[in-house]
PDB file of C-alpha atoms in Angstrom:
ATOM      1  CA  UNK A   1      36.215 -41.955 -74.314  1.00 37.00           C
ATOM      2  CA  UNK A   2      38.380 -41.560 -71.356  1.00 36.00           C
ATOM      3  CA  UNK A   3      41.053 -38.793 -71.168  1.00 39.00           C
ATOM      4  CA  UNK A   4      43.092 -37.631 -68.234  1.00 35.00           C
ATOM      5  CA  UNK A   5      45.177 -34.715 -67.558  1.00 44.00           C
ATOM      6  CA  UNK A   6      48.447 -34.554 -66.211  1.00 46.00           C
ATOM      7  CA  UNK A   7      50.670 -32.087 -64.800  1.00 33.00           C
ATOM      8  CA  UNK A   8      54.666 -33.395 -65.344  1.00 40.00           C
ATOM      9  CA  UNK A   9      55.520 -29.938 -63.642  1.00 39.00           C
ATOM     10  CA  UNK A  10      54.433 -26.730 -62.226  1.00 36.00           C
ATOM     11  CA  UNK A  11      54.970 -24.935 -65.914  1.00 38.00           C
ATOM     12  CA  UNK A  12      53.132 -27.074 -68.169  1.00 43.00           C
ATOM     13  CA  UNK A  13      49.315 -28.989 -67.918  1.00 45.00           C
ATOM     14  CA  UNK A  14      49.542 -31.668 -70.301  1.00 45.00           C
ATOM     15  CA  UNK A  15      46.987 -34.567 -71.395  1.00 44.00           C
ATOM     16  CA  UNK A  16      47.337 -38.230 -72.348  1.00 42.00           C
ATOM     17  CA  UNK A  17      44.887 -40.050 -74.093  1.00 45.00           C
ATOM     18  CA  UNK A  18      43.807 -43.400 -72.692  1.00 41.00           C
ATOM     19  CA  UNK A  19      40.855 -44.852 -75.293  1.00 38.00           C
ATOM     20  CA  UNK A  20      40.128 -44.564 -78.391  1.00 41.00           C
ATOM     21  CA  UNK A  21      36.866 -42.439 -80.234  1.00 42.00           C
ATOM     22  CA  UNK A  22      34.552 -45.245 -81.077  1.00 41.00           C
ATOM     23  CA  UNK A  23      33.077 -45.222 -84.725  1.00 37.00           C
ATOM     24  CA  UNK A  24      29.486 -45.829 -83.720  1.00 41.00           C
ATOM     25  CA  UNK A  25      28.311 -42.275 -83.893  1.00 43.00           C
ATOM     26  CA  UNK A  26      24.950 -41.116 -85.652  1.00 45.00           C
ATOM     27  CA  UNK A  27      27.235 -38.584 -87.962  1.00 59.00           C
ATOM     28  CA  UNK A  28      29.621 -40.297 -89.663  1.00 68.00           C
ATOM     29  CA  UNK A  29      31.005 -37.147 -90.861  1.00 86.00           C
ATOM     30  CA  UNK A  30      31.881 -35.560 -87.686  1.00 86.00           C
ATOM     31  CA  UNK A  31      32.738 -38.828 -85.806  1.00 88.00           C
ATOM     32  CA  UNK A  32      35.584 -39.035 -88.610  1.00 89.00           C
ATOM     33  CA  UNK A  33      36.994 -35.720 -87.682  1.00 93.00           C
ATOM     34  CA  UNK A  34      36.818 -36.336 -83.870  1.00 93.00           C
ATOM     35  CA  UNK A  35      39.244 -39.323 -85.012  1.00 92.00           C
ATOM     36  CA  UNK A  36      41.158 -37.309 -87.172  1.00 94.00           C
ATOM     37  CA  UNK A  37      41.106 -34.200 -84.969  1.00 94.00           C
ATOM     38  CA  UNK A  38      43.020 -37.208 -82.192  1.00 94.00           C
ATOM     39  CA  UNK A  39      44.957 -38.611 -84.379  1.00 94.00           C
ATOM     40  CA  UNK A  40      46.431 -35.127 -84.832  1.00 95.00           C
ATOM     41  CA  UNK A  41      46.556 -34.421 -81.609  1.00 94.00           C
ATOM     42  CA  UNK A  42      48.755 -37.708 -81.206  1.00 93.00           C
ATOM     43  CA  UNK A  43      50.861 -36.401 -83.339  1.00 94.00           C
ATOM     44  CA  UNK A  44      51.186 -33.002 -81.731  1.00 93.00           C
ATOM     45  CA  UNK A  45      49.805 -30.577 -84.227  1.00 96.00           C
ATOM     46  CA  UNK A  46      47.261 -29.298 -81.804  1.00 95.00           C
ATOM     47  CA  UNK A  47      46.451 -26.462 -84.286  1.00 96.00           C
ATOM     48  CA  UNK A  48      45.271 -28.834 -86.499  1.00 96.00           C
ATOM     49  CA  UNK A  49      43.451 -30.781 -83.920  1.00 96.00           C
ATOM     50  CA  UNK A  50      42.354 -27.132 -82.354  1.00 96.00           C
ATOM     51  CA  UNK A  51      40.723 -26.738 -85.978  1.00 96.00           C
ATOM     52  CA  UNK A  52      38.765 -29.987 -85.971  1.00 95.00           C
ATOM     53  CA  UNK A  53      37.390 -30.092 -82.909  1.00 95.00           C
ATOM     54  CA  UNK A  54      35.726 -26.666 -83.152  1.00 95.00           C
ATOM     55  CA  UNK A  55      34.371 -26.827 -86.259  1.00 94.00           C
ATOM     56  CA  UNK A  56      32.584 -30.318 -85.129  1.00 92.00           C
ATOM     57  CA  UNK A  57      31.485 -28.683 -81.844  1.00 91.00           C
ATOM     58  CA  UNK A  58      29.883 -25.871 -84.084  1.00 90.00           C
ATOM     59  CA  UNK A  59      27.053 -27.874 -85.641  1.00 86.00           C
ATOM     60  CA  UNK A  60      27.133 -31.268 -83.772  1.00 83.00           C
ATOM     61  CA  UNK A  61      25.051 -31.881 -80.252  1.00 83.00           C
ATOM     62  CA  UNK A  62      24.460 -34.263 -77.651  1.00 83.00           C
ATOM     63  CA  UNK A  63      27.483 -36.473 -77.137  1.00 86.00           C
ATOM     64  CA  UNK A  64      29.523 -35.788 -80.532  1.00 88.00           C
ATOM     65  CA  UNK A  65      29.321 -31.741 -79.146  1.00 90.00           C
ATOM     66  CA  UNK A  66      30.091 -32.609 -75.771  1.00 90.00           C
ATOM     67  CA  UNK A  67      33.490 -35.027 -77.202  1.00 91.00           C
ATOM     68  CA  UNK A  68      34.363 -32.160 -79.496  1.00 93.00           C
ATOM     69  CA  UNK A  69      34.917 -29.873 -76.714  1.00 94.00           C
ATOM     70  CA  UNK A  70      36.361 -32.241 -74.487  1.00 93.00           C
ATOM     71  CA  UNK A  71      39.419 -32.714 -77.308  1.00 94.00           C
ATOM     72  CA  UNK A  72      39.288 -29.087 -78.140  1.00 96.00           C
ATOM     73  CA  UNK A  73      39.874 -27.749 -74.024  1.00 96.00           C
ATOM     74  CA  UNK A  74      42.806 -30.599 -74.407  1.00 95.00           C
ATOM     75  CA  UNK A  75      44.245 -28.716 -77.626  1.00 96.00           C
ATOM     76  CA  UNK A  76      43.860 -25.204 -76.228  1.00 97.00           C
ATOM     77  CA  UNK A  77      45.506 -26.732 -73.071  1.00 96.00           C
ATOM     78  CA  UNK A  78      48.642 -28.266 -75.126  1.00 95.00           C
ATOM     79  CA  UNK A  79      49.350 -24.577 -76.392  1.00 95.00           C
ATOM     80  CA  UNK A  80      48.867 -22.862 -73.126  1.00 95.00           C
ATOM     81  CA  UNK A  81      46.125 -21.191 -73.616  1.00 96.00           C
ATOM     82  CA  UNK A  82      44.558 -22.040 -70.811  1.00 97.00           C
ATOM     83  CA  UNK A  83      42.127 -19.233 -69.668  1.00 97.00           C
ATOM     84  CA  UNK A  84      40.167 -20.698 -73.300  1.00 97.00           C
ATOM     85  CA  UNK A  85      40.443 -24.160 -72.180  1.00 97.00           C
ATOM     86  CA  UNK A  86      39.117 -22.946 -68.971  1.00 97.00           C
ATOM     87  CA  UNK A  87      35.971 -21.968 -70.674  1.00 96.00           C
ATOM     88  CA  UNK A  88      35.360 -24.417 -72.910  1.00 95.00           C
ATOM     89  CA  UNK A  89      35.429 -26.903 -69.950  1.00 95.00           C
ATOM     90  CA  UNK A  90      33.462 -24.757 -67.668  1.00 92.00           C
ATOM     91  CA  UNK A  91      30.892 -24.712 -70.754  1.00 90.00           C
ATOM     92  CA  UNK A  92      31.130 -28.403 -71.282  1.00 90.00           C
ATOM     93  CA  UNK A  93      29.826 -29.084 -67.481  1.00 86.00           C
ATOM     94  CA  UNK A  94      26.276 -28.738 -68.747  1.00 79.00           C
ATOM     95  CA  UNK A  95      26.748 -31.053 -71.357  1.00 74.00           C
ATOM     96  CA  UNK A  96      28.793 -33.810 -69.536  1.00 65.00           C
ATOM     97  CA  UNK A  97      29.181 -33.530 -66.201  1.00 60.00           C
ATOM     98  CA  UNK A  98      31.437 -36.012 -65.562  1.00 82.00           C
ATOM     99  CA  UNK A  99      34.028 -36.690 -63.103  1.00 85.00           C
ATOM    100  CA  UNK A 100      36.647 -36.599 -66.507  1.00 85.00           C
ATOM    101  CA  UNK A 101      35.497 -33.025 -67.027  1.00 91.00           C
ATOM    102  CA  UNK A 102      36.095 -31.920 -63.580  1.00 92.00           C
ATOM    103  CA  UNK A 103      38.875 -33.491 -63.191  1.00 92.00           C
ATOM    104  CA  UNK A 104      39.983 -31.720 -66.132  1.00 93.00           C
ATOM    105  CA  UNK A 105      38.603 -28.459 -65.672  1.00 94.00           C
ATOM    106  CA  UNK A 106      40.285 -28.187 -61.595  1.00 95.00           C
ATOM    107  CA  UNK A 107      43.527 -29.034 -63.189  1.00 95.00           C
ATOM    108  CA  UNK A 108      42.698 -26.061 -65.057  1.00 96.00           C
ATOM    109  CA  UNK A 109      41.321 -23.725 -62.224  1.00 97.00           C
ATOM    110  CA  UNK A 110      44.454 -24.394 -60.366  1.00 96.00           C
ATOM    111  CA  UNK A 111      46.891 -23.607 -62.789  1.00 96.00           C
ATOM    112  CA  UNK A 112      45.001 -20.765 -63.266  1.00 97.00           C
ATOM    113  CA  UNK A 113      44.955 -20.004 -59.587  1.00 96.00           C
ATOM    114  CA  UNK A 114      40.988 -19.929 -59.361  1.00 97.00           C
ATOM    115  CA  UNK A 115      40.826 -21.100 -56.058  1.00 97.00           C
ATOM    116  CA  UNK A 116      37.418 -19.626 -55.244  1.00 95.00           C
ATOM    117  CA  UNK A 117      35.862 -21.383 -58.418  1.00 95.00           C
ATOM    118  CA  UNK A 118      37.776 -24.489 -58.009  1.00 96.00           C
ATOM    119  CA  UNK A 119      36.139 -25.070 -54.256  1.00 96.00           C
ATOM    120  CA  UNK A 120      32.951 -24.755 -55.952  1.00 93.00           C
ATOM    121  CA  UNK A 121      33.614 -27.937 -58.598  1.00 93.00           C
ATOM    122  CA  UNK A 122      34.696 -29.960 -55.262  1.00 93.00           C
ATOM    123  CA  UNK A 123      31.106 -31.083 -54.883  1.00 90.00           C
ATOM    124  CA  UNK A 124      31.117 -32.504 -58.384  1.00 89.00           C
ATOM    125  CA  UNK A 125      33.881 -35.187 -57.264  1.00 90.00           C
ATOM    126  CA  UNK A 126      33.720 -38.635 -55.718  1.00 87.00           C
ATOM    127  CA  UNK A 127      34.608 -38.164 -51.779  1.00 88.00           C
ATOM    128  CA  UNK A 128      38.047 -40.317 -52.426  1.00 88.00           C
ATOM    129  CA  UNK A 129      39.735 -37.951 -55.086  1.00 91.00           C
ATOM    130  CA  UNK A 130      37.906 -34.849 -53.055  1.00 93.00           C
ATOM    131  CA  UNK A 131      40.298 -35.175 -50.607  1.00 92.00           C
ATOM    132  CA  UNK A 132      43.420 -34.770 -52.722  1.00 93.00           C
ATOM    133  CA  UNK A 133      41.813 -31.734 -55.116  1.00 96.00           C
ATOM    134  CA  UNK A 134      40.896 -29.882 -51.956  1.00 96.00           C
ATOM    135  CA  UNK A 135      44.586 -30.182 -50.320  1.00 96.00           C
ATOM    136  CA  UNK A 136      46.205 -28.833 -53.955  1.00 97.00           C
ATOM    137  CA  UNK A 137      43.563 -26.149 -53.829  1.00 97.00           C
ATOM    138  CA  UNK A 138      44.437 -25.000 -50.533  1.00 98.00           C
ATOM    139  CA  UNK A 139      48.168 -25.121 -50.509  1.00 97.00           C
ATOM    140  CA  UNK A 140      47.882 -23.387 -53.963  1.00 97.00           C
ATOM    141  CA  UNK A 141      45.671 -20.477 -52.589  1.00 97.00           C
ATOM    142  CA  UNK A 142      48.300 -20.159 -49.603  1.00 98.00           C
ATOM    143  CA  UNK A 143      51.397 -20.524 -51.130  1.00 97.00           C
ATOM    144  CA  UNK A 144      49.588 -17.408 -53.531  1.00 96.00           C
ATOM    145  CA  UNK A 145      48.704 -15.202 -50.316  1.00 96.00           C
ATOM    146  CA  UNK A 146      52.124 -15.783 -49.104  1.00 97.00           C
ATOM    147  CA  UNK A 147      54.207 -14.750 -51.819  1.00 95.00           C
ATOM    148  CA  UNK A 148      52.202 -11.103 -50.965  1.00 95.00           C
ATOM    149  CA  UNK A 149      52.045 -11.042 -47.158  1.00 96.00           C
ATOM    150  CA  UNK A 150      53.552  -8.099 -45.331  1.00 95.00           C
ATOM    151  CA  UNK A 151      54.530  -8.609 -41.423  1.00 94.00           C
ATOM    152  CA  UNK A 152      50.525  -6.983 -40.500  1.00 95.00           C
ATOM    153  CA  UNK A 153      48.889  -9.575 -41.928  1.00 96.00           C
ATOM    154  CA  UNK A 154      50.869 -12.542 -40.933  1.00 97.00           C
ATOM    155  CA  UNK A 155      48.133 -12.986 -37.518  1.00 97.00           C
ATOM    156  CA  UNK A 156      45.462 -13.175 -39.121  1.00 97.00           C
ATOM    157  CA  UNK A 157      46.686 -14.832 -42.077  1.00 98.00           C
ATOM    158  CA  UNK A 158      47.605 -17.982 -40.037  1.00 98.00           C
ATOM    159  CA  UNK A 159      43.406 -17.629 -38.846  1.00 97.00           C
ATOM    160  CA  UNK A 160      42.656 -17.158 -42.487  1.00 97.00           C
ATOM    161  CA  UNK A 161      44.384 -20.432 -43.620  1.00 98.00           C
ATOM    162  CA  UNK A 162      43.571 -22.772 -40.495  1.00 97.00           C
ATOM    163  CA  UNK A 163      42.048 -25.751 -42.428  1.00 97.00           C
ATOM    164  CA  UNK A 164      45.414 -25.688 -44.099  1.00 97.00           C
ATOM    165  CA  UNK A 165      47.604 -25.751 -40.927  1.00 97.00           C
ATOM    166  CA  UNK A 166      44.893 -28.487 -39.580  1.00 96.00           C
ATOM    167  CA  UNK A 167      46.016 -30.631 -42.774  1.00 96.00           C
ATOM    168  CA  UNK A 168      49.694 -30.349 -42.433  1.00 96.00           C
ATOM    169  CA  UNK A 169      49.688 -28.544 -45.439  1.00 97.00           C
ATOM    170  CA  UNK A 170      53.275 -26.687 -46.091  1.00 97.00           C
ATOM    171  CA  UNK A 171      54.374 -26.529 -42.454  1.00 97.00           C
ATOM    172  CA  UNK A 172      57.543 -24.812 -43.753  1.00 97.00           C
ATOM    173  CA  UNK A 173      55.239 -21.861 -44.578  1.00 98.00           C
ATOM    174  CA  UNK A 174      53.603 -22.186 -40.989  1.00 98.00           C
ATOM    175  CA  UNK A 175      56.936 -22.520 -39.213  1.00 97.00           C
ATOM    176  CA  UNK A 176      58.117 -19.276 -40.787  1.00 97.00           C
ATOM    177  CA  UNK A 177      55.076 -17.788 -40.117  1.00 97.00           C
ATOM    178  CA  UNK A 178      55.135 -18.640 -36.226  1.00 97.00           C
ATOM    179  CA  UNK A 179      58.785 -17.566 -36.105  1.00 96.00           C
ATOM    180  CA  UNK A 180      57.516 -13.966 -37.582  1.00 96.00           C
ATOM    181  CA  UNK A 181      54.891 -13.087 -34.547  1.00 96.00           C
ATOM    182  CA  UNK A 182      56.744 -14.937 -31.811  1.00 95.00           C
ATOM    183  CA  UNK A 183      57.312 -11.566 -30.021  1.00 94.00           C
ATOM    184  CA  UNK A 184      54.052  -9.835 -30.792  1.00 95.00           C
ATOM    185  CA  UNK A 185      51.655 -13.176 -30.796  1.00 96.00           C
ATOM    186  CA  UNK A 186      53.309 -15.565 -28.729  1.00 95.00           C
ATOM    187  CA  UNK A 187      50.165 -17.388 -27.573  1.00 96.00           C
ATOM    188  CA  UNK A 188      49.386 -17.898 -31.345  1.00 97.00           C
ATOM    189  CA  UNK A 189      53.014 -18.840 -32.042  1.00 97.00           C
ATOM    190  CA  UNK A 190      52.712 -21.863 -28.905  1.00 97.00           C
ATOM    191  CA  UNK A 191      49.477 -22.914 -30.888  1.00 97.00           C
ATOM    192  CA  UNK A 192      50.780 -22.894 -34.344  1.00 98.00           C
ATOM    193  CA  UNK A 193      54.175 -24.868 -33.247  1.00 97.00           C
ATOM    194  CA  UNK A 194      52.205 -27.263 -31.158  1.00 96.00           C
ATOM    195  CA  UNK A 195      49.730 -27.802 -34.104  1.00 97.00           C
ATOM    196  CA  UNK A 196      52.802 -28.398 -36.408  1.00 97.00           C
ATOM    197  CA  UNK A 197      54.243 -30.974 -34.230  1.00 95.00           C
ATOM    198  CA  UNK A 198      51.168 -32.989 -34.716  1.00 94.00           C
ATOM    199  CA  UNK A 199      52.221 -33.849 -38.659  1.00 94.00           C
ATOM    200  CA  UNK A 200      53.614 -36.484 -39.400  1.00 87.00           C
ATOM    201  CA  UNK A 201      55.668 -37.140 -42.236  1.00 87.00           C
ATOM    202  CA  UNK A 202      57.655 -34.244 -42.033  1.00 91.00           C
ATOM    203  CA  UNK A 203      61.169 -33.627 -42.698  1.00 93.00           C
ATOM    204  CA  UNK A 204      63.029 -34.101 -39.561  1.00 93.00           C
ATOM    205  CA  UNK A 205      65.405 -31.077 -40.042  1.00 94.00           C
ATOM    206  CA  UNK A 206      61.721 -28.942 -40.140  1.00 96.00           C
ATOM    207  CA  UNK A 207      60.916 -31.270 -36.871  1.00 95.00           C
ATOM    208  CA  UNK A 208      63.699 -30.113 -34.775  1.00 95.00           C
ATOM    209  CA  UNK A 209      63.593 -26.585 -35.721  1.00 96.00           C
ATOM    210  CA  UNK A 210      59.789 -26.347 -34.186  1.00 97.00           C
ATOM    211  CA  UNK A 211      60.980 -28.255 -31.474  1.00 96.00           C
ATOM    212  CA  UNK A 212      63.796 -25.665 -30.637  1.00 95.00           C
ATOM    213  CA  UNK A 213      61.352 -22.638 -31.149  1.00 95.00           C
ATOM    214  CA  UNK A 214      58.604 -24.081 -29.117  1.00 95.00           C
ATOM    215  CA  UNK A 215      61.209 -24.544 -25.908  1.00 93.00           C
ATOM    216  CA  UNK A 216      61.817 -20.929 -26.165  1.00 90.00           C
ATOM    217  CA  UNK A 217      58.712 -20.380 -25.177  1.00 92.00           C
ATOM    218  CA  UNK A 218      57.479 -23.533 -23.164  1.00 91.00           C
ATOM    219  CA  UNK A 219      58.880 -24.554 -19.481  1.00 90.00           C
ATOM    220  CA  UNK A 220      61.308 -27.275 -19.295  1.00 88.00           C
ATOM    221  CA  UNK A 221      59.034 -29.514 -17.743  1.00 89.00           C
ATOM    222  CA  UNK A 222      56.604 -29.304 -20.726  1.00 93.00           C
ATOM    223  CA  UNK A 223      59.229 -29.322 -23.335  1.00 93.00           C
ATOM    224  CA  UNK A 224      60.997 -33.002 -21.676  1.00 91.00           C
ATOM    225  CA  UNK A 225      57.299 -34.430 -21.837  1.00 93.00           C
ATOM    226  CA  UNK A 226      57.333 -33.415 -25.579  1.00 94.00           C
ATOM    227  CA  UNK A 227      60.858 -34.650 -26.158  1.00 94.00           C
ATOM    228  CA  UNK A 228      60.567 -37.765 -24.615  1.00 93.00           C
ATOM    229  CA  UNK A 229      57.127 -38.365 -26.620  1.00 93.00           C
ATOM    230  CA  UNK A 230      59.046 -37.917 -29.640  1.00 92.00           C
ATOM    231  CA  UNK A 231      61.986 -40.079 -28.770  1.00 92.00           C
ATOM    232  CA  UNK A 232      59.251 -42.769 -28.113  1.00 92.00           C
ATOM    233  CA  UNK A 233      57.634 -42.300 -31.545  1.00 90.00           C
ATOM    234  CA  UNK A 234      61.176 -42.486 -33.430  1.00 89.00           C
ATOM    235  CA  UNK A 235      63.121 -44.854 -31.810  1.00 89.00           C
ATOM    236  CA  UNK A 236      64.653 -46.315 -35.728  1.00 89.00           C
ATOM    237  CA  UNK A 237      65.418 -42.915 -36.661  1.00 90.00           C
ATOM    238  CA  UNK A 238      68.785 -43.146 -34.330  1.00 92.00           C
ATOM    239  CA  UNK A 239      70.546 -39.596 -35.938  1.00 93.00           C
ATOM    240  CA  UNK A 240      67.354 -37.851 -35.239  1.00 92.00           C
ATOM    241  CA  UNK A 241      67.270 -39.207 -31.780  1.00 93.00           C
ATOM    242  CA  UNK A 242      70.330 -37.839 -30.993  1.00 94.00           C
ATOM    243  CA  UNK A 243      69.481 -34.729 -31.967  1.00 94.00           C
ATOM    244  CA  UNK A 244      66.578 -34.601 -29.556  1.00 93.00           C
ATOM    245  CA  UNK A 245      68.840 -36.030 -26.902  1.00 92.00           C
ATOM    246  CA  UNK A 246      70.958 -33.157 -27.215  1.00 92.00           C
ATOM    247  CA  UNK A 247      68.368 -30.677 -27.531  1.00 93.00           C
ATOM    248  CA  UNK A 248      67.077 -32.272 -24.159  1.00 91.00           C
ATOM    249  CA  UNK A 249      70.687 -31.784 -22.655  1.00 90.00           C
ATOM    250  CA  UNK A 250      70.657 -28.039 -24.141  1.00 90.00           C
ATOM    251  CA  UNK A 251      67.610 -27.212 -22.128  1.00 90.00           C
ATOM    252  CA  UNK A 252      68.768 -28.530 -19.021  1.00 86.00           C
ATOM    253  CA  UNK A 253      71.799 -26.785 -19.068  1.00 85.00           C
ATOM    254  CA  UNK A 254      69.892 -23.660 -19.573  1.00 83.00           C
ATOM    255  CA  UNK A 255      67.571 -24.477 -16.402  1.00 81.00           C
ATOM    256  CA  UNK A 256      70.463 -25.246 -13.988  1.00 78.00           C
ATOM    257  CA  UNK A 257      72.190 -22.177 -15.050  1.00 76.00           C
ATOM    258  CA  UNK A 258      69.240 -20.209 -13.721  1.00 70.00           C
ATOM    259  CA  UNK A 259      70.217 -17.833 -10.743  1.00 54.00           C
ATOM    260  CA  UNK A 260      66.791 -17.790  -9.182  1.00 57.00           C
ATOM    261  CA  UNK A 261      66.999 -22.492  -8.984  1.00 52.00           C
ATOM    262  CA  UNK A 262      67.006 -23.790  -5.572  1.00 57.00           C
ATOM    263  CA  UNK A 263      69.355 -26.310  -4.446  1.00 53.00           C
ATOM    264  CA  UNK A 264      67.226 -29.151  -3.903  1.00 52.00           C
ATOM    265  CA  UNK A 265      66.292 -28.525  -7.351  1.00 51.00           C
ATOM    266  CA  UNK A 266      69.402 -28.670  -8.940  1.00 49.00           C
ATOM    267  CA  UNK A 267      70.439 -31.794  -7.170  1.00 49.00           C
ATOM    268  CA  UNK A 268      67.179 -33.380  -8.467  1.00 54.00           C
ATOM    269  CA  UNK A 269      67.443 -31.907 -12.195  1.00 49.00           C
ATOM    270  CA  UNK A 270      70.910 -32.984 -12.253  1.00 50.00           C
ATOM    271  CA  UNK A 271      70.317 -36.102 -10.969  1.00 53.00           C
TER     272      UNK A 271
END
């Protein structure tokens, strides 16, 4: 059979079923209550279901075991009771290690927040759905360590979660972050900034706010060069254009306003 899991929020782990039990088993008995145990299930008395499933997994092996675990991790799952689910799965690895069981089981992990553990089932997955699992695993673990971080650790968290940075991976976190050492790191700060401005697909609100923290700390002449890169890269996005434009206008202001700027260069800048 094929089941997947899905998660409709960040409160619940639900499954769906997609295929039905098929009748050719070698015990008729317990291939009966694997398609009542489901039918329950269906019908959302996952007790009852619960009930089934372990009592065929009990006595049964081979494949009828390794399908009455499957449903019975999906029942424990539909009550919440997920650190049993957890095991069950983790148990049903030896029996069927199949990309439906780790798929299952990391859904699991990460609701659980067993990042660690989850890493490890990575290996177990087909490289175009590793890609995904390893992002959610990552942001999860980080958006955990963040909720806990004290103004110390913030250095070497940002060194601690660099593969996530490197994958745009919450760069609302990472802006924030950068912001917080900007007066006691600001070589890391440049670097984080700079990295951030390398995602794409970001909010441009979030865009502009790294753009006006990074000319705090870079010269004008770097900071036009990155302006003008970005007006070149978003020339359909005409509000967030002018944004930049005046941002641009902001820091030239700022430059001829300098006491220490020769006049040659003020007639060139404000040329």
């Amino acid at each position: 059979p094929s089941y997947k899991i899905e998660r409709k929020d960040s409160e619940q782990v639900k499954v769906r079923k997609k295929s039905k039990i098929s009748r050719k088993r070698k015990t008729p008995e317990s291939a009966s209550l694997i398609l009542k145990a489901w039918r329950l299930y269906e019908r959302g008395d996952y007790e009852g279901a619960e009930k089934l499933f372990r009592k065929v997994s009990e006595y049964e092996k081979g494949k009828l075991k390794a399908e009455a675990l499957l449903g019975l991790s999906y029942a424990l799952i539909a009550q919440e009771r997920l650190e049993e689910a957890y095991s069950v799965l983790h148990s049903l690895l030896y029996l069927r290690d199949n990309e439906e069981v780790v798929l299952s089981l990391l859904e699991v992990a990460i609701k659980l927040e067993k990042f660690d553990e989850a890493m490890g089932f990575l290996t177990l997955l087909p490289e175009e759905k590793l890609r995904t699992y390893r992002g959610r695993i990552l942001e999860g673990r980080l958006v955990k360590e963040y909720e806990s971080l004290t103004q110390s650790q913030v250095s070497e968290f940002i060194e601690r979660h660099g593969e996530a940075l490197n994958l745009c991976i919450r760069p609302d976190i990472f802006f924030e972050l950068a912001k917080a050492i900007k007066e006691t790191h600001p070589e890391q700060t440049d670097q984080v900034l700079a990295e951030l401005l390398q995602c794409r697909n970001m909010e441009t609100g979030l865009r502009l706010g790294i753009i006006r923290s990074l000319s705090s700390i870079r010269k004008y002449s770097e900071m036009e060069s990155i302006i003008d890169e970005e007006i070149q890269a978003n020339r359909e996005n005409l509000d967030y254009l002018e944004k930049l434009k005046e941002i641009k206008i902001e820091l030239l202001q700022a430059l001829l306003a300098k006491e220490d700027l020769r006049d040659e260069e003020r007639v060139t800048l404000a040329e």
